[in-house]
JSON list of C-alpha atoms in Angstrom, two decimals:
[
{"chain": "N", "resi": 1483, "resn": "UNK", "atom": "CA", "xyz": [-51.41, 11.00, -11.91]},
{"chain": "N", "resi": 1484, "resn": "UNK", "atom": "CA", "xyz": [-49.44, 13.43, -9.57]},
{"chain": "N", "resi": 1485, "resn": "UNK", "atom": "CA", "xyz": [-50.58, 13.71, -6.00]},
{"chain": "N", "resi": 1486, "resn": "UNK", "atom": "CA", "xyz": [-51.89, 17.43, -6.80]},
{"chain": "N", "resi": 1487, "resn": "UNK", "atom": "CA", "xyz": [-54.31, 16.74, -9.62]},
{"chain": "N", "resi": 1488, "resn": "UNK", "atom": "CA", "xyz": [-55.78, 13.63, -7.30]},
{"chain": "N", "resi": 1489, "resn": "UNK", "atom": "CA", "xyz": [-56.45, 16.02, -4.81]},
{"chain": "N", "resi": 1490, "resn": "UNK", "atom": "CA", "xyz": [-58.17, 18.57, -7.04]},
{"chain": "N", "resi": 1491, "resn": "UNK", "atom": "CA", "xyz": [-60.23, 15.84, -8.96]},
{"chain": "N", "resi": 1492, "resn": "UNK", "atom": "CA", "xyz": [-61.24, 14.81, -5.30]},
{"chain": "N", "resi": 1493, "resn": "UNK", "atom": "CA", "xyz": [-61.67, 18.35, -4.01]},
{"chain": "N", "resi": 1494, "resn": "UNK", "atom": "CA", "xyz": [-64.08, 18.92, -7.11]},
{"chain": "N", "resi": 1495, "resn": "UNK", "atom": "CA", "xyz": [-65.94, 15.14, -6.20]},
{"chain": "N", "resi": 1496, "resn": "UNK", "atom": "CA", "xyz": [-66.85, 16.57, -2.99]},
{"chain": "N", "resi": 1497, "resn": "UNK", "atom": "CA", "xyz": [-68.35, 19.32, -4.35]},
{"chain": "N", "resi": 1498, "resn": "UNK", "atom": "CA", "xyz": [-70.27, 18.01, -6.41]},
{"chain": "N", "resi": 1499, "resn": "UNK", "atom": "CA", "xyz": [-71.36, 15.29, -3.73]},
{"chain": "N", "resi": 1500, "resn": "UNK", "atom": "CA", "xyz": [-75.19, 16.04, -3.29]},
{"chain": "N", "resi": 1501, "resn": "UNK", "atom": "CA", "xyz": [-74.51, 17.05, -0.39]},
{"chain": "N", "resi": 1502, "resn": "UNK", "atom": "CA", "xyz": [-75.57, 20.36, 0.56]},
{"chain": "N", "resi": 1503, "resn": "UNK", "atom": "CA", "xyz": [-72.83, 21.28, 2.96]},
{"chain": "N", "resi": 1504, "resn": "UNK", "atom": "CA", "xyz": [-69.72, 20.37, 0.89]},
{"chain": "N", "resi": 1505, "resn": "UNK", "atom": "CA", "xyz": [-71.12, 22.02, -2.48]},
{"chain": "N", "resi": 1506, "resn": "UNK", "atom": "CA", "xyz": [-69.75, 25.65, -1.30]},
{"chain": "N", "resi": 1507, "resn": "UNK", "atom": "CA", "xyz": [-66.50, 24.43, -0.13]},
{"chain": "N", "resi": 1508, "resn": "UNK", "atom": "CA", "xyz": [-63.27, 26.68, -1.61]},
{"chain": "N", "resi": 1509, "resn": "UNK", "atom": "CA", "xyz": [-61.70, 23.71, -3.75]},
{"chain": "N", "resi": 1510, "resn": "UNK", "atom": "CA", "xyz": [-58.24, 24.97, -2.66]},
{"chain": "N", "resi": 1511, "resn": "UNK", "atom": "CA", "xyz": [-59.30, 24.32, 0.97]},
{"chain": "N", "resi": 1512, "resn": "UNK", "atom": "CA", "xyz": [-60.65, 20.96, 0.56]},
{"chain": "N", "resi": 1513, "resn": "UNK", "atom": "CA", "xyz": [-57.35, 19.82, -1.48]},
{"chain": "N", "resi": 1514, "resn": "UNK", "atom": "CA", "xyz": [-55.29, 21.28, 1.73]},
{"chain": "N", "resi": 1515, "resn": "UNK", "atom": "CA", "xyz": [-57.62, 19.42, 4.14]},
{"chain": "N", "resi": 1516, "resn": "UNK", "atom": "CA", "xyz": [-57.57, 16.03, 1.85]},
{"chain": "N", "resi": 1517, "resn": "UNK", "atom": "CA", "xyz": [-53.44, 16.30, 1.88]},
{"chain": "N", "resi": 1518, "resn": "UNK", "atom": "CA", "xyz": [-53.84, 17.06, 5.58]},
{"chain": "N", "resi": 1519, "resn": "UNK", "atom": "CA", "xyz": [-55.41, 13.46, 5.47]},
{"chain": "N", "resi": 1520, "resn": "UNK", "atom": "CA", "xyz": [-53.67, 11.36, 2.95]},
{"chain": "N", "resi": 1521, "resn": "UNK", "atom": "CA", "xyz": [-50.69, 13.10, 2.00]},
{"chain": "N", "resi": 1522, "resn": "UNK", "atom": "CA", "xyz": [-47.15, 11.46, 2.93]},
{"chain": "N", "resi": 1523, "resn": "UNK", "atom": "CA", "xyz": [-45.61, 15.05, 3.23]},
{"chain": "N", "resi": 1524, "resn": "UNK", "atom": "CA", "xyz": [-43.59, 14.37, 0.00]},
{"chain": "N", "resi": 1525, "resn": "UNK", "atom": "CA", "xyz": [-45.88, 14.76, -2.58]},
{"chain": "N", "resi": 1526, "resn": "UNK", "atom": "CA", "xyz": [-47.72, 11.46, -2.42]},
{"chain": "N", "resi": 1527, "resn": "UNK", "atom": "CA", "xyz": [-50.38, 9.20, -1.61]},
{"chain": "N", "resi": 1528, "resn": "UNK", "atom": "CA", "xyz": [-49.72, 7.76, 1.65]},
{"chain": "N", "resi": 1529, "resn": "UNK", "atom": "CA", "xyz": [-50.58, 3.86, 0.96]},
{"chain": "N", "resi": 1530, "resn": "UNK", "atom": "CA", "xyz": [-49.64, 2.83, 4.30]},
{"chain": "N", "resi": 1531, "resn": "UNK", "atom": "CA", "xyz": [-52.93, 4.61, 5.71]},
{"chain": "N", "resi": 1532, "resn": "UNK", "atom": "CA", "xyz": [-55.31, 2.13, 3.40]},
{"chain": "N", "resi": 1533, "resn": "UNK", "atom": "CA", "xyz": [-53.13, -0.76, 3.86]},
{"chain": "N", "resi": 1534, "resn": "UNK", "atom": "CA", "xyz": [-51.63, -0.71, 7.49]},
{"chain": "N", "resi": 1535, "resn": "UNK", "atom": "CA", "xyz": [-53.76, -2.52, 10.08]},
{"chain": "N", "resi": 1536, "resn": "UNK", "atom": "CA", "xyz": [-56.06, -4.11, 7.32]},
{"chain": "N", "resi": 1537, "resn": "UNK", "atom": "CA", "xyz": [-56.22, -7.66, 8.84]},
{"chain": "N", "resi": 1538, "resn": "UNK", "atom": "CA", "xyz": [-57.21, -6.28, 12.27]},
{"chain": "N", "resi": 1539, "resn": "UNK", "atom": "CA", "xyz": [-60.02, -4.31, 11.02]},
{"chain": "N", "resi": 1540, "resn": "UNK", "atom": "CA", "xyz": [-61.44, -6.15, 8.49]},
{"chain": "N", "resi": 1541, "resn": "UNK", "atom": "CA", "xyz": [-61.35, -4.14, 5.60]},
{"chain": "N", "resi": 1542, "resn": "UNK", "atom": "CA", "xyz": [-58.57, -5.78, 3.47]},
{"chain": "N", "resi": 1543, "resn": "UNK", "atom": "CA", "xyz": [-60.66, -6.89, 0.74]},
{"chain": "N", "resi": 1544, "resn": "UNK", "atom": "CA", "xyz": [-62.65, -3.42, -0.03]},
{"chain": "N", "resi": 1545, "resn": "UNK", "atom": "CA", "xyz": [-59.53, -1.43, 0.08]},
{"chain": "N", "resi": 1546, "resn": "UNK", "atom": "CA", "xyz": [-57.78, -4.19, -2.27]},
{"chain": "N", "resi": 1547, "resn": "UNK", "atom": "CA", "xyz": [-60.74, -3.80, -4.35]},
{"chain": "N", "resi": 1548, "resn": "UNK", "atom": "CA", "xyz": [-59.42, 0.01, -5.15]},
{"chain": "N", "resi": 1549, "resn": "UNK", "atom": "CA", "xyz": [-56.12, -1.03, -6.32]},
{"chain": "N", "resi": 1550, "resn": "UNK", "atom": "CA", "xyz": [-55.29, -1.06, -9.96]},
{"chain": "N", "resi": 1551, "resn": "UNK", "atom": "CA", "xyz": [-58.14, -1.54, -12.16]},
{"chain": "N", "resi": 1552, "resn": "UNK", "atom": "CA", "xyz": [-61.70, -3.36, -11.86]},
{"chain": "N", "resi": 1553, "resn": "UNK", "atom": "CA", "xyz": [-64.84, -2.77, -9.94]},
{"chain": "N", "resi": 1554, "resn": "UNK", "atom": "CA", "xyz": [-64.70, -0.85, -6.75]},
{"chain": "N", "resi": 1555, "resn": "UNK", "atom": "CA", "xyz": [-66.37, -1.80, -3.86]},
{"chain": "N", "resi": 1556, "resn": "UNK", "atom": "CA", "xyz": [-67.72, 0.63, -1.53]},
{"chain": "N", "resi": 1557, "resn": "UNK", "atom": "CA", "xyz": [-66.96, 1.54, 2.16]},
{"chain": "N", "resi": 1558, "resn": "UNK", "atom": "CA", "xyz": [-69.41, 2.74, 4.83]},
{"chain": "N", "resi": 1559, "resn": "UNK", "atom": "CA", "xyz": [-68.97, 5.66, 6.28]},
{"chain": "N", "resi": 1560, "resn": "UNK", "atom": "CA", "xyz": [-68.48, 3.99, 9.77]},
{"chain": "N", "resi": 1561, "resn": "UNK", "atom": "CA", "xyz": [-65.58, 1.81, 7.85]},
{"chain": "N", "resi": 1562, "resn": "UNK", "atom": "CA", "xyz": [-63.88, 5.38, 6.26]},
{"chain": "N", "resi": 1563, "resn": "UNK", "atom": "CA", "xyz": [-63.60, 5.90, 10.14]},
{"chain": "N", "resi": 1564, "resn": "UNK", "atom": "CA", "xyz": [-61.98, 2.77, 11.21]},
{"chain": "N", "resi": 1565, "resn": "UNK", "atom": "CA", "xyz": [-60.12, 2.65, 8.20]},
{"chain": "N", "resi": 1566, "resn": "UNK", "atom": "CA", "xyz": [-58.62, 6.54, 8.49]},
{"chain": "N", "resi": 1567, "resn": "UNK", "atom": "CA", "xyz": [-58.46, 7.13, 12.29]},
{"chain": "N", "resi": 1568, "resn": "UNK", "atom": "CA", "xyz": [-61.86, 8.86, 14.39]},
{"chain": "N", "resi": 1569, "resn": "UNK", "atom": "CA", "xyz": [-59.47, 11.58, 14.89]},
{"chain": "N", "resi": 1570, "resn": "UNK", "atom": "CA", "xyz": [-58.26, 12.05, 11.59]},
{"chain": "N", "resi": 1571, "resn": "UNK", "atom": "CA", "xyz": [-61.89, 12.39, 9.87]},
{"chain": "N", "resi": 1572, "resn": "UNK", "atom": "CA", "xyz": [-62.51, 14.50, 12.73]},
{"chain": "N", "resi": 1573, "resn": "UNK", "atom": "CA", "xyz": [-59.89, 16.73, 11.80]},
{"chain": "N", "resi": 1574, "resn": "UNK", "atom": "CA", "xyz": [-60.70, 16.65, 8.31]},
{"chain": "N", "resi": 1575, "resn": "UNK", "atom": "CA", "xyz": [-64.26, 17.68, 9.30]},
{"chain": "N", "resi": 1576, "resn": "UNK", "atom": "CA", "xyz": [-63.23, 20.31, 11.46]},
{"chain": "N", "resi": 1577, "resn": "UNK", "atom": "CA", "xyz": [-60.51, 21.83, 8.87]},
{"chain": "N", "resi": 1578, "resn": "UNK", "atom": "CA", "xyz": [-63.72, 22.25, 6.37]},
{"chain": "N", "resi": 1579, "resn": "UNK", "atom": "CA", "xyz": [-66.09, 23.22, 9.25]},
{"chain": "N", "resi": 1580, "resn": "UNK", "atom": "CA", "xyz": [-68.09, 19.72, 8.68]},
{"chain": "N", "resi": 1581, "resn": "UNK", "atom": "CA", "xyz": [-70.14, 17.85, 10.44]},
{"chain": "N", "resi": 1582, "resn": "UNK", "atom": "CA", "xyz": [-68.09, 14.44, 11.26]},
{"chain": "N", "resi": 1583, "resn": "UNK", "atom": "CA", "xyz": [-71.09, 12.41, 9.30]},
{"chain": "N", "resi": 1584, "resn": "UNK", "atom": "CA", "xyz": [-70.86, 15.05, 6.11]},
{"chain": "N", "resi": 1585, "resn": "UNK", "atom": "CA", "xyz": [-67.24, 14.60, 5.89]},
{"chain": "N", "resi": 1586, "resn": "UNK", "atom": "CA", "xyz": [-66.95, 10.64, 6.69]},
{"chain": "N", "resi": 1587, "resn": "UNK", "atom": "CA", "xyz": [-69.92, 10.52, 3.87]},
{"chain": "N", "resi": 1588, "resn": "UNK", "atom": "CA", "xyz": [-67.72, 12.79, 1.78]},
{"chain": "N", "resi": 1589, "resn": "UNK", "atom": "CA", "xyz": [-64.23, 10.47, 2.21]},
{"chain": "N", "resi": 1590, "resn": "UNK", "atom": "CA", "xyz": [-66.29, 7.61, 1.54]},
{"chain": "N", "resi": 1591, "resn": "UNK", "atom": "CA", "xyz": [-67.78, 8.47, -1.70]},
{"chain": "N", "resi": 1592, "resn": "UNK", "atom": "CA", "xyz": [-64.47, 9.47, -2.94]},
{"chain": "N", "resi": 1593, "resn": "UNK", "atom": "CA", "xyz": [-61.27, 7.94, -1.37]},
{"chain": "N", "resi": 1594, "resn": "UNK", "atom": "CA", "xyz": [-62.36, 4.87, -3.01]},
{"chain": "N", "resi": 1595, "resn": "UNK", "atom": "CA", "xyz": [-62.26, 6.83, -6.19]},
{"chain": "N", "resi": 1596, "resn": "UNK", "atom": "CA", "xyz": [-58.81, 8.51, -5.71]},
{"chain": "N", "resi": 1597, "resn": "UNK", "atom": "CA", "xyz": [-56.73, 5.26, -4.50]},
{"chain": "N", "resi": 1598, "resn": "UNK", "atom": "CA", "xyz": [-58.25, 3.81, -7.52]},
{"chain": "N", "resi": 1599, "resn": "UNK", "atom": "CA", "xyz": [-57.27, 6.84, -9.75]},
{"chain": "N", "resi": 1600, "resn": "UNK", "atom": "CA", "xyz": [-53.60, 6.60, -8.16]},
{"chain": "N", "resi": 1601, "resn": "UNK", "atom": "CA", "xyz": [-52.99, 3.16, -8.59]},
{"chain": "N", "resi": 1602, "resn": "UNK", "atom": "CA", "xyz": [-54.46, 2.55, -11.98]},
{"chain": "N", "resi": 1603, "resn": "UNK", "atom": "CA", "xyz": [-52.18, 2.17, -15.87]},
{"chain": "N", "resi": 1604, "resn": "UNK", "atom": "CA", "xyz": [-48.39, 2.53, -16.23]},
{"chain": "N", "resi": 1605, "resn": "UNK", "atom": "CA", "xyz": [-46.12, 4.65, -13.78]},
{"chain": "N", "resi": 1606, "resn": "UNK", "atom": "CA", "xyz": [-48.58, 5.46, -11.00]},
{"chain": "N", "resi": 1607, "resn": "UNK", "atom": "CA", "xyz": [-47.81, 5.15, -7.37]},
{"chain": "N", "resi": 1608, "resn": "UNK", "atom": "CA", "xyz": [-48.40, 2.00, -7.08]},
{"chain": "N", "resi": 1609, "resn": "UNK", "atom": "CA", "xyz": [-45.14, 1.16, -10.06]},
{"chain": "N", "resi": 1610, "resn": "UNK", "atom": "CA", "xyz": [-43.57, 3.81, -7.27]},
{"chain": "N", "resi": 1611, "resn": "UNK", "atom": "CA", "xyz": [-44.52, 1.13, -4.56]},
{"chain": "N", "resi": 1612, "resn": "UNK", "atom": "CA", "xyz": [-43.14, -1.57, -6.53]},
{"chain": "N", "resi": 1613, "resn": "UNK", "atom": "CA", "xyz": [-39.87, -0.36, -7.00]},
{"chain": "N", "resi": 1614, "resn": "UNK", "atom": "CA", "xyz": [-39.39, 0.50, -3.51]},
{"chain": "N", "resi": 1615, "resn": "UNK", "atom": "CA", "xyz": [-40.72, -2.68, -2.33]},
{"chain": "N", "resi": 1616, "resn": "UNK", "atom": "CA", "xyz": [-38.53, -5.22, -4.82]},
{"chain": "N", "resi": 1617, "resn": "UNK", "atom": "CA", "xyz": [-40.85, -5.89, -7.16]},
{"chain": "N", "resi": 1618, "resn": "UNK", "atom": "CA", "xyz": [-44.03, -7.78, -6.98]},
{"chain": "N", "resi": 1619, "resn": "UNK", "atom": "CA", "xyz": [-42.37, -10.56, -5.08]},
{"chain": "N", "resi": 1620, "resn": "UNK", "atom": "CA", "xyz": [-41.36, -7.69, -2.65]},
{"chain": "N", "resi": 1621, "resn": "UNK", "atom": "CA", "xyz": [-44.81, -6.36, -2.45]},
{"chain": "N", "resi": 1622, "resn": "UNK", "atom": "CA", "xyz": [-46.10, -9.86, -1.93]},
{"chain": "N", "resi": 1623, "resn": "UNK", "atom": "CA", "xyz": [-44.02, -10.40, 1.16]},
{"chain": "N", "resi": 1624, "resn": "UNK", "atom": "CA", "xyz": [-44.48, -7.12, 2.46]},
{"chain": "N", "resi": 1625, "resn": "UNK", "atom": "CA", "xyz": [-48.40, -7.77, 2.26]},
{"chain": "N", "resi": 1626, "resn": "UNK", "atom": "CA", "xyz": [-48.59, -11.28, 3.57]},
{"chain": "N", "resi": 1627, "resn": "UNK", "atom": "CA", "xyz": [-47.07, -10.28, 6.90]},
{"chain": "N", "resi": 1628, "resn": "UNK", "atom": "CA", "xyz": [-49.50, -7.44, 7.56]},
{"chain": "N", "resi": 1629, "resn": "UNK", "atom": "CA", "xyz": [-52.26, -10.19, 7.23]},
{"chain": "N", "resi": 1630, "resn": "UNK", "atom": "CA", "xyz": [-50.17, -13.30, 9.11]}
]
């Protein structure tokens, strides 16, 4: 799934929310803010924001969870902070004239969702990942020195 269509099916998740202040928000503003956030500037999901830094806070096995398919498990909003930056959330609240605890409850509910969505079936950013990595064994290495 391109980077574009994430970011609308995420834009149109936060709408539909339950939460009162993100059901009026301009989906076109929400899929700038959300690229703002997890965009890599070329048109991609920036991985290295979900998995840099995992081992120091913690969260390694929730955002694993996420990857490819099975059952994902859910993050706080607290964790969405740690896991994305204060700042950045802060931004993304601001860009979207949210509270910080509307949009942290908003990335929560659905970043968990996208990564999934991203990184699920044949030729998806994580096969991307792979090939720029070396292959699993690549990938491997690569992840068992951000948890050493």
């Amino acid at each position: 799934m391109e980077l574009a269509d994430l970011l609308k099916t995420a834009a149109s998740m936060i709408q539909k929310n339950g939460d009162d202040t993100t059901a009026g928000l301009d989906e076109n503003h929400i899929v700038n803010a959300l690229n703002t956030l997890v965009g890599n500037g070329a048109g991609g999901l920036d991985l290295v924001k979900f998995v840099g830094g995992l081992s120091q806070n913690g969260l390694g096995e929730i955002v694993g969870s996420w990857l490819g398919n099975g059952e994902n498990k859910a993050i706080s909003m607290e964790q969405i902070t740690t896991l994305l930056g204060a700042e950045n959330v802060a931004t993304f609240a601001s860009d979207l004239c949210l509270s910080k605890e509307s949009a942290a409850r908003a990335l929560a509910n659905v970043i968990p969702q996208v990564v999934d969505l991203a990184t699920r079936g044949e030729g998806t950013i994580m096969d991307e990942m792979l090939a720029n990595t070396g292959g699993s064994n690549g990938a491997m290495e690569m992840l068992s020195k951000m948890f050493r």
